[in-house]
């Protein structure tokens, strides 16, 4: 005998029709997180300092810092509070990373790190940077992600920024297809209209150059208070994402510009200041579920000078990176080659320390083991987070496929939200 219901089928049909537009809007605005690789950091290099040897030079300088100030696993582990097998494993992985791929994301800087130059000089620098990056992409020496930070959309520098972007992209295209990991960064955003203008600019270039629609995306740097809270008291970040019309790829927190805008004194401008935490919390909530990623800022305390000075800077940087990772900011800025050892050490230790517990929880979830009962009962949303965590560790080089409790494609399927029926 069929189960009886009270409501007529027409009721469900009518409610479904009434919510159809809402369903479509939900799918458009919140497609879910991407299970693809996110770089663990971004390195900024002034455009006039970037050349074919930049990436290798950063790796060599980072290795030299290790050789000088922490020549073996025990010494490096002692600085960071790592011991035994974990210290040896992290040290080995860090050195291998610095030899193989020292920089994951490179930004050729035409903004604060470059300054205002004569037009002819910036024109030449934009062309040279594009040719250098194109050659590196062709011979396999480019980082997985690379691009430029242009000048912002404020009136005083707007035309210069647009021209630099045009020259850079045009020269890249002259050399061949755009690199897969191309990244463009829009700094000092204050109003959604500036983001909309950048989106329009990308669309115009695509049409003029014969590129597929949507080929060009960009990052938004959150460096002004207006980018977080608007004059009407509402959060601006969601409006920035919306204004990009699907082109924004990530939000990058700018530690020092934002801190200064809040009136934080120079001695206290840091990624762990309460003002920074507030801004990043707003960014995090606004970006959740949209597929837009987050990046923390940087520390300006450089690992230079005596061994004691380097160790103190390493401890600070390592702690800040671990703090960011625990708060789900999986990327950050590095300002000096000697920051690379602690960037990778923090990432590798974070993922390796958590591997046994995460793997056990995900394996239990996947098998729906009932006896013995798991110590933690995870829901589908948590399973997605566990799978995403392992994938990030795999992409970062902290974990190997053989260490995963499930094959990477299975993890990707678990980490990817299902499309609504």
Coordinates of C-alpha atoms in Angstrom, one line a residue:
X1 CA 0.0 0.0 0.0
X2 CA 1.5 3.4 -1.0
X3 CA 2.4 5.8 1.7
X4 CA -0.2 8.6 2.1
X5 CA 0.5 12.3 2.1
X6 CA -1.6 15.3 2.7
X7 CA -0.2 17.9 0.3
X8 CA -1.2 17.8 -3.3
X9 CA 1.6 17.4 -5.9
X10 CA 0.6 20.9 -7.2
X11 CA 1.9 22.4 -4.0
X12 CA 5.4 21.1 -4.5
X13 CA 5.3 22.1 -8.1
X14 CA 4.2 25.6 -7.3
X15 CA 6.9 26.1 -4.6
X16 CA 9.5 24.7 -6.9
X17 CA 8.5 27.2 -9.6
X18 CA 8.5 30.1 -7.1
X19 CA 12.1 29.2 -6.0
X20 CA 13.5 28.4 -9.5
X21 CA 15.1 31.9 -9.8
X22 CA 16.5 31.6 -6.3
X23 CA 18.0 28.2 -7.1
X24 CA 19.7 29.7 -10.2
X25 CA 21.0 32.6 -8.2
X26 CA 22.4 30.4 -5.4
X27 CA 24.2 28.2 -8.0
X28 CA 25.6 31.3 -9.7
X29 CA 26.9 33.1 -6.6
X30 CA 27.9 30.1 -4.6
X31 CA 29.3 27.4 -6.8
X32 CA 31.5 26.1 -4.0
X33 CA 35.2 25.9 -3.4
X34 CA 37.6 24.8 -6.1
X35 CA 39.5 21.5 -5.5
X36 CA 42.4 22.7 -7.7
X37 CA 45.9 23.8 -6.6
X38 CA 46.3 27.0 -4.7
X39 CA 49.8 28.3 -4.3
X40 CA 51.0 28.5 -0.7
X41 CA 52.5 32.0 -1.2
X42 CA 53.1 34.9 -3.5
X43 CA 56.4 36.5 -4.1
X44 CA 56.5 40.2 -5.2
X45 CA 59.5 41.4 -7.3
X46 CA 59.8 44.9 -8.6
X47 CA 59.4 44.9 -12.4
X48 CA 62.9 46.4 -13.0
X49 CA 64.5 43.7 -10.8
X50 CA 62.8 40.8 -12.5
X51 CA 64.8 38.8 -15.0
X52 CA 65.3 35.2 -16.2
X53 CA 67.3 34.3 -13.1
X54 CA 65.0 35.7 -10.5
X55 CA 63.3 32.5 -9.4
X56 CA 66.5 30.4 -9.3
X57 CA 68.2 33.3 -7.4
X58 CA 65.5 33.2 -4.7
X59 CA 65.9 29.5 -4.3
X60 CA 69.7 29.7 -4.1
X61 CA 69.5 32.5 -1.5
X62 CA 67.0 30.5 0.6
X63 CA 69.3 27.5 0.5
X64 CA 72.3 29.6 1.4
X65 CA 70.3 30.9 4.4
X66 CA 69.7 27.4 5.5
X67 CA 73.3 26.4 5.0
X68 CA 74.5 29.3 7.1
X69 CA 72.0 29.5 9.9
X70 CA 70.5 25.9 10.1
X71 CA 72.7 23.5 8.2
X72 CA 70.9 20.3 9.2
X73 CA 67.6 19.0 10.3
X74 CA 68.3 19.1 14.0
X75 CA 69.4 22.8 13.8
X76 CA 66.4 23.8 11.7
X77 CA 64.0 21.8 13.9
X78 CA 65.4 23.4 17.0
X79 CA 64.6 26.8 15.7
X80 CA 61.0 25.9 14.8
X81 CA 60.2 23.5 17.6
X82 CA 60.2 20.4 15.5
X83 CA 61.8 17.2 16.6
X84 CA 62.6 13.6 15.5
X85 CA 61.1 12.2 12.3
X86 CA 59.0 15.3 11.6
X87 CA 62.0 17.6 11.8
X88 CA 64.0 15.4 9.4
X89 CA 61.0 15.0 7.0
X90 CA 60.2 18.7 6.9
X91 CA 63.9 19.7 6.5
X92 CA 64.4 17.2 3.6
X93 CA 61.2 18.4 1.9
X94 CA 62.1 22.1 2.3
X95 CA 65.5 21.6 0.7
X96 CA 64.1 19.6 -2.1
X97 CA 61.4 22.2 -2.7
X98 CA 63.9 25.0 -2.8
X99 CA 66.0 23.2 -5.4
X100 CA 63.0 22.1 -7.5
X101 CA 60.4 24.9 -7.3
X102 CA 61.4 27.7 -4.9
X103 CA 58.6 30.1 -5.9
X104 CA 55.0 28.9 -6.5
X105 CA 53.5 32.3 -7.4
X106 CA 55.4 35.3 -8.7
X107 CA 54.0 38.8 -9.1
X108 CA 56.0 41.2 -11.2
X109 CA 55.2 44.5 -9.5
X110 CA 54.5 47.7 -11.3
X111 CA 52.8 49.3 -8.3
X112 CA 54.3 50.1 -4.8
X113 CA 57.5 48.0 -5.5
X114 CA 58.1 49.8 -8.7
X115 CA 56.8 53.3 -8.2
X116 CA 56.2 56.1 -10.7
X117 CA 58.7 56.1 -13.6
X118 CA 58.8 57.9 -16.9
X119 CA 56.3 56.4 -19.3
X120 CA 58.9 55.2 -21.7
X121 CA 60.7 53.4 -18.9
X122 CA 57.6 51.6 -17.7
X123 CA 56.6 50.8 -21.3
X124 CA 59.9 49.1 -21.8
X125 CA 59.7 47.3 -18.4
X126 CA 56.3 45.9 -19.2
X127 CA 57.4 44.5 -22.6
X128 CA 60.6 43.1 -21.1
X129 CA 58.7 41.4 -18.2
X130 CA 56.3 39.8 -20.6
X131 CA 59.0 38.5 -22.9
X132 CA 61.0 37.1 -19.9
X133 CA 57.9 35.4 -18.5
X134 CA 56.9 34.0 -21.9
X135 CA 60.4 32.6 -22.4
X136 CA 60.4 31.0 -18.9
X137 CA 56.9 29.5 -19.5
X138 CA 58.2 28.0 -22.8
X139 CA 61.3 26.4 -21.3
X140 CA 59.6 25.2 -18.1
X141 CA 61.4 27.5 -15.7
X142 CA 58.4 29.7 -14.8
X143 CA 56.6 29.3 -11.5
X144 CA 53.3 27.5 -11.7
X145 CA 51.6 30.9 -11.2
X146 CA 52.9 34.3 -12.4
X147 CA 51.7 37.6 -13.6
X148 CA 51.8 41.3 -12.8
X149 CA 50.4 43.7 -10.3
X150 CA 49.4 46.8 -12.2
X151 CA 48.7 50.3 -10.8
X152 CA 45.3 50.8 -9.4
X153 CA 42.1 52.3 -10.8
X154 CA 42.5 55.7 -9.1
X155 CA 42.5 58.7 -11.4
X156 CA 46.1 59.6 -10.9
X157 CA 47.5 56.3 -12.2
X158 CA 44.6 54.7 -14.0
X159 CA 45.7 55.3 -17.6
X160 CA 49.3 54.2 -16.7
X161 CA 48.0 51.0 -15.2
X162 CA 45.8 50.2 -18.1
X163 CA 48.6 50.8 -20.6
X164 CA 51.0 48.6 -18.7
X165 CA 48.5 45.8 -18.5
X166 CA 47.8 46.1 -22.3
X167 CA 51.5 46.1 -23.2
X168 CA 52.2 43.1 -20.9
X169 CA 49.3 41.0 -22.2
X170 CA 49.9 42.0 -25.9
X171 CA 53.5 41.0 -25.7
X172 CA 52.7 37.7 -23.9
X173 CA 50.3 36.9 -26.7
X174 CA 52.8 37.8 -29.4
X175 CA 55.0 35.0 -27.9
X176 CA 52.3 32.4 -27.9
X177 CA 49.2 31.3 -25.9
X178 CA 48.8 32.9 -22.5
X179 CA 50.4 30.8 -19.7
X180 CA 47.9 28.6 -17.9
X181 CA 49.0 30.1 -14.5
X182 CA 48.7 33.7 -15.5
X183 CA 47.6 36.0 -12.6
X184 CA 46.6 39.7 -12.7
X185 CA 46.4 41.7 -9.5
X186 CA 44.4 44.9 -9.0
X187 CA 45.6 46.8 -5.9
X188 CA 44.1 49.5 -3.7
X189 CA 40.4 48.9 -4.5
X190 CA 38.0 51.1 -2.6
X191 CA 34.7 50.9 -4.6
X192 CA 32.9 48.1 -6.6
X193 CA 32.9 50.4 -9.6
X194 CA 36.7 50.0 -9.8
X195 CA 36.4 46.2 -9.9
X196 CA 33.6 46.5 -12.5
X197 CA 36.0 48.6 -14.6
X198 CA 38.7 46.0 -14.3
X199 CA 36.3 43.3 -15.4
X200 CA 35.2 45.4 -18.4
X201 CA 38.9 46.0 -19.3
X202 CA 39.5 42.2 -19.3
X203 CA 36.5 41.6 -21.5
X204 CA 37.5 44.3 -23.9
X205 CA 41.0 42.8 -24.2
X206 CA 39.6 39.3 -24.8
X207 CA 37.3 40.6 -27.6
X208 CA 40.1 42.6 -29.2
X209 CA 42.6 39.8 -29.0
X210 CA 40.3 37.0 -29.9
X211 CA 40.5 35.3 -26.6
X212 CA 37.7 33.1 -25.1
X213 CA 35.3 35.0 -22.9
X214 CA 36.3 34.7 -19.3
X215 CA 39.9 33.8 -20.1
X216 CA 41.2 36.7 -18.0
X217 CA 40.6 36.8 -14.2
X218 CA 42.2 38.9 -11.5
X219 CA 42.9 39.2 -7.8
X220 CA 41.6 42.0 -5.7
X221 CA 43.9 43.4 -3.0
X222 CA 42.1 44.4 0.2
X223 CA 44.3 47.3 1.3
X224 CA 41.8 50.0 2.2
X225 CA 39.2 50.3 4.9
X226 CA 36.6 51.1 2.3
X227 CA 37.1 47.7 0.7
X228 CA 35.9 46.1 3.9
X229 CA 33.3 48.5 5.2
X230 CA 31.4 50.9 3.0
X231 CA 30.2 54.5 3.8
X232 CA 26.7 53.1 4.4
X233 CA 28.0 50.7 7.1
X234 CA 27.6 47.6 5.0
X235 CA 30.3 45.1 4.1
X236 CA 31.9 46.0 0.7
X237 CA 33.7 42.7 0.0
X238 CA 30.6 40.9 -1.3
X239 CA 29.9 43.8 -3.6
X240 CA 33.5 43.7 -4.9
X241 CA 33.1 40.0 -5.7
X242 CA 29.8 40.6 -7.4
X243 CA 31.1 43.5 -9.4
X244 CA 33.8 41.3 -11.0
X245 CA 31.1 39.4 -12.8
X246 CA 32.8 36.0 -12.2
X247 CA 36.3 37.1 -13.0
X248 CA 37.7 37.6 -9.5
X249 CA 39.9 34.6 -8.5
X250 CA 41.1 35.6 -5.0
X251 CA 41.3 38.3 -2.3
X252 CA 44.7 39.3 -1.0
X253 CA 45.0 41.1 2.3
X254 CA 47.5 44.0 2.2
X255 CA 49.0 44.1 5.7
X256 CA 50.7 47.5 5.7
X257 CA 48.4 49.7 3.6
X258 CA 45.4 48.4 5.5
X259 CA 47.0 48.7 8.9
X260 CA 48.1 52.3 8.1
X261 CA 44.6 53.2 6.9
X262 CA 43.3 52.0 10.3
X263 CA 45.8 54.2 12.1
X264 CA 47.9 51.3 13.4
X265 CA 51.4 52.5 14.3
X266 CA 54.3 51.1 12.3
X267 CA 55.6 49.0 15.2
X268 CA 52.3 47.1 15.4
X269 CA 51.4 46.6 11.8
X270 CA 51.3 42.8 11.4
X271 CA 49.1 40.0 10.1
X272 CA 48.0 39.0 13.6
X273 CA 46.9 42.5 14.7
X274 CA 43.1 42.6 15.6
X275 CA 42.5 45.1 12.8
X276 CA 43.9 42.5 10.4
X277 CA 41.9 39.7 11.9
X278 CA 38.7 41.7 11.5
X279 CA 39.4 42.5 7.8
X280 CA 40.3 38.9 7.0
X281 CA 37.2 37.6 8.8
X282 CA 35.0 39.8 6.6
X283 CA 36.9 38.6 3.5
X284 CA 36.5 35.0 4.6
X285 CA 32.8 35.1 5.2
X286 CA 32.2 37.1 2.0
X287 CA 34.2 34.6 -0.1
X288 CA 32.9 31.4 1.4
X289 CA 31.3 29.2 -1.1
X290 CA 32.0 31.5 -4.0
X291 CA 35.2 29.8 -5.3
X292 CA 37.1 33.0 -4.6
X293 CA 40.2 32.2 -2.6
X294 CA 42.0 34.1 0.2
X295 CA 45.5 35.1 0.8
X296 CA 47.0 36.6 4.0
X297 CA 49.5 39.4 3.9
X298 CA 53.2 39.4 4.9
X299 CA 55.5 40.3 7.7
X300 CA 58.2 42.9 7.1
X301 CA 60.6 41.4 9.6
X302 CA 63.3 40.0 7.4
X303 CA 65.5 37.0 8.2
X304 CA 68.8 38.8 7.8
X305 CA 71.8 39.7 10.0
X306 CA 73.3 37.5 12.6
X307 CA 72.2 33.9 13.2
X308 CA 70.3 35.0 16.3
X309 CA 68.5 37.6 14.2
X310 CA 67.7 35.2 11.5
X311 CA 66.4 32.6 13.9
X312 CA 64.1 35.2 15.6
X313 CA 62.7 36.2 12.2
X314 CA 62.2 32.6 11.2
X315 CA 60.3 31.9 14.5
X316 CA 58.1 34.9 13.9
X317 CA 57.4 34.0 10.3
X318 CA 56.8 30.3 11.0
X319 CA 54.4 31.2 13.8
X320 CA 52.5 33.6 11.6
X321 CA 52.2 31.1 8.7
X322 CA 51.0 28.4 11.1
X323 CA 48.5 30.8 12.6
X324 CA 47.1 31.7 9.1
X325 CA 46.8 28.0 8.1
X326 CA 44.8 27.3 11.2
X327 CA 42.5 30.1 10.3
X328 CA 42.0 28.8 6.8
X329 CA 44.2 31.4 5.0
X330 CA 46.2 28.9 2.9
X331 CA 48.3 31.5 1.0
X332 CA 50.4 34.5 2.1
X333 CA 53.0 36.9 0.8
X334 CA 56.8 36.4 1.2
X335 CA 59.0 39.4 1.0
X336 CA 62.5 37.9 1.1
X337 CA 64.2 34.7 -0.1
X338 CA 65.0 33.7 3.4
X339 CA 61.3 33.6 4.2
X340 CA 60.9 30.6 1.9
X341 CA 62.4 28.0 4.3
X342 CA 59.9 28.8 7.0
X343 CA 57.0 29.2 4.6
X344 CA 57.4 25.7 3.3
X345 CA 58.4 24.3 6.7
X346 CA 55.1 25.7 8.2
X347 CA 53.0 24.3 5.4
X348 CA 54.7 20.9 5.5
X349 CA 54.5 20.5 9.3
X350 CA 50.9 21.7 9.3
X351 CA 49.7 19.0 6.8
X352 CA 52.0 16.2 8.0
X353 CA 51.2 16.6 11.7
X354 CA 47.4 16.4 10.9
X355 CA 47.7 13.5 8.4
X356 CA 47.0 10.6 10.8
X357 CA 43.9 12.0 12.4
X358 CA 42.5 13.5 9.1
X359 CA 43.1 10.3 7.2
X360 CA 41.5 8.1 9.9
X361 CA 38.4 10.4 10.1
X362 CA 38.0 10.4 6.3
X363 CA 38.5 6.7 6.0
X364 CA 35.8 6.1 8.6
X365 CA 33.4 8.5 6.9
X366 CA 34.0 6.8 3.5
X367 CA 33.5 3.3 4.9
X368 CA 30.6 4.4 7.2
X369 CA 32.2 2.1 9.8
X370 CA 29.8 1.3 12.6
X371 CA 31.9 -0.9 14.8
X372 CA 33.8 0.3 16.6
X373 CA 32.1 3.7 16.6
X374 CA 34.4 6.5 15.4
X375 CA 35.6 8.9 18.0
X376 CA 34.3 11.8 15.9
X377 CA 31.1 11.6 13.9
X378 CA 31.6 13.7 10.8
X379 CA 28.9 15.1 8.5
X380 CA 29.2 15.6 4.7
X381 CA 30.3 19.2 5.1
X382 CA 33.1 18.1 7.4
X383 CA 34.1 15.3 5.0
X384 CA 34.4 17.9 2.2
X385 CA 36.7 19.9 4.5
X386 CA 38.8 16.8 5.4
X387 CA 39.2 15.9 1.7
X388 CA 40.0 19.5 0.8
X389 CA 42.7 19.5 3.5
X390 CA 44.4 16.5 2.2
X391 CA 44.3 17.8 -1.4
X392 CA 45.9 21.0 -0.2
X393 CA 48.6 19.0 1.5
X394 CA 49.1 17.0 -1.7
X395 CA 49.3 20.1 -3.9
X396 CA 51.7 21.8 -1.5
X397 CA 54.1 18.8 -1.7
X398 CA 53.6 18.0 2.0
X399 CA 51.9 14.7 1.3
X400 CA 52.4 12.0 -1.4
X401 CA 49.6 10.1 -3.2
X402 CA 50.7 6.9 -1.4
X403 CA 50.0 8.5 2.0
X404 CA 46.4 9.5 1.2
X405 CA 43.6 7.3 2.6
X406 CA 41.7 7.6 -0.7
X407 CA 42.9 8.2 -4.3
X408 CA 43.2 11.8 -5.3
X409 CA 40.3 11.7 -7.7
X410 CA 38.0 10.3 -5.0
X411 CA 39.2 13.1 -2.7
X412 CA 38.5 15.6 -5.4
X413 CA 35.0 14.3 -5.8
X414 CA 34.4 14.4 -2.0
X415 CA 35.8 18.0 -1.8
X416 CA 33.7 19.3 -4.7
X417 CA 30.1 20.3 -3.8
X418 CA 27.5 18.6 -5.8
X419 CA 25.6 20.7 -8.3
X420 CA 21.9 21.1 -7.4
X421 CA 19.6 18.7 -9.1

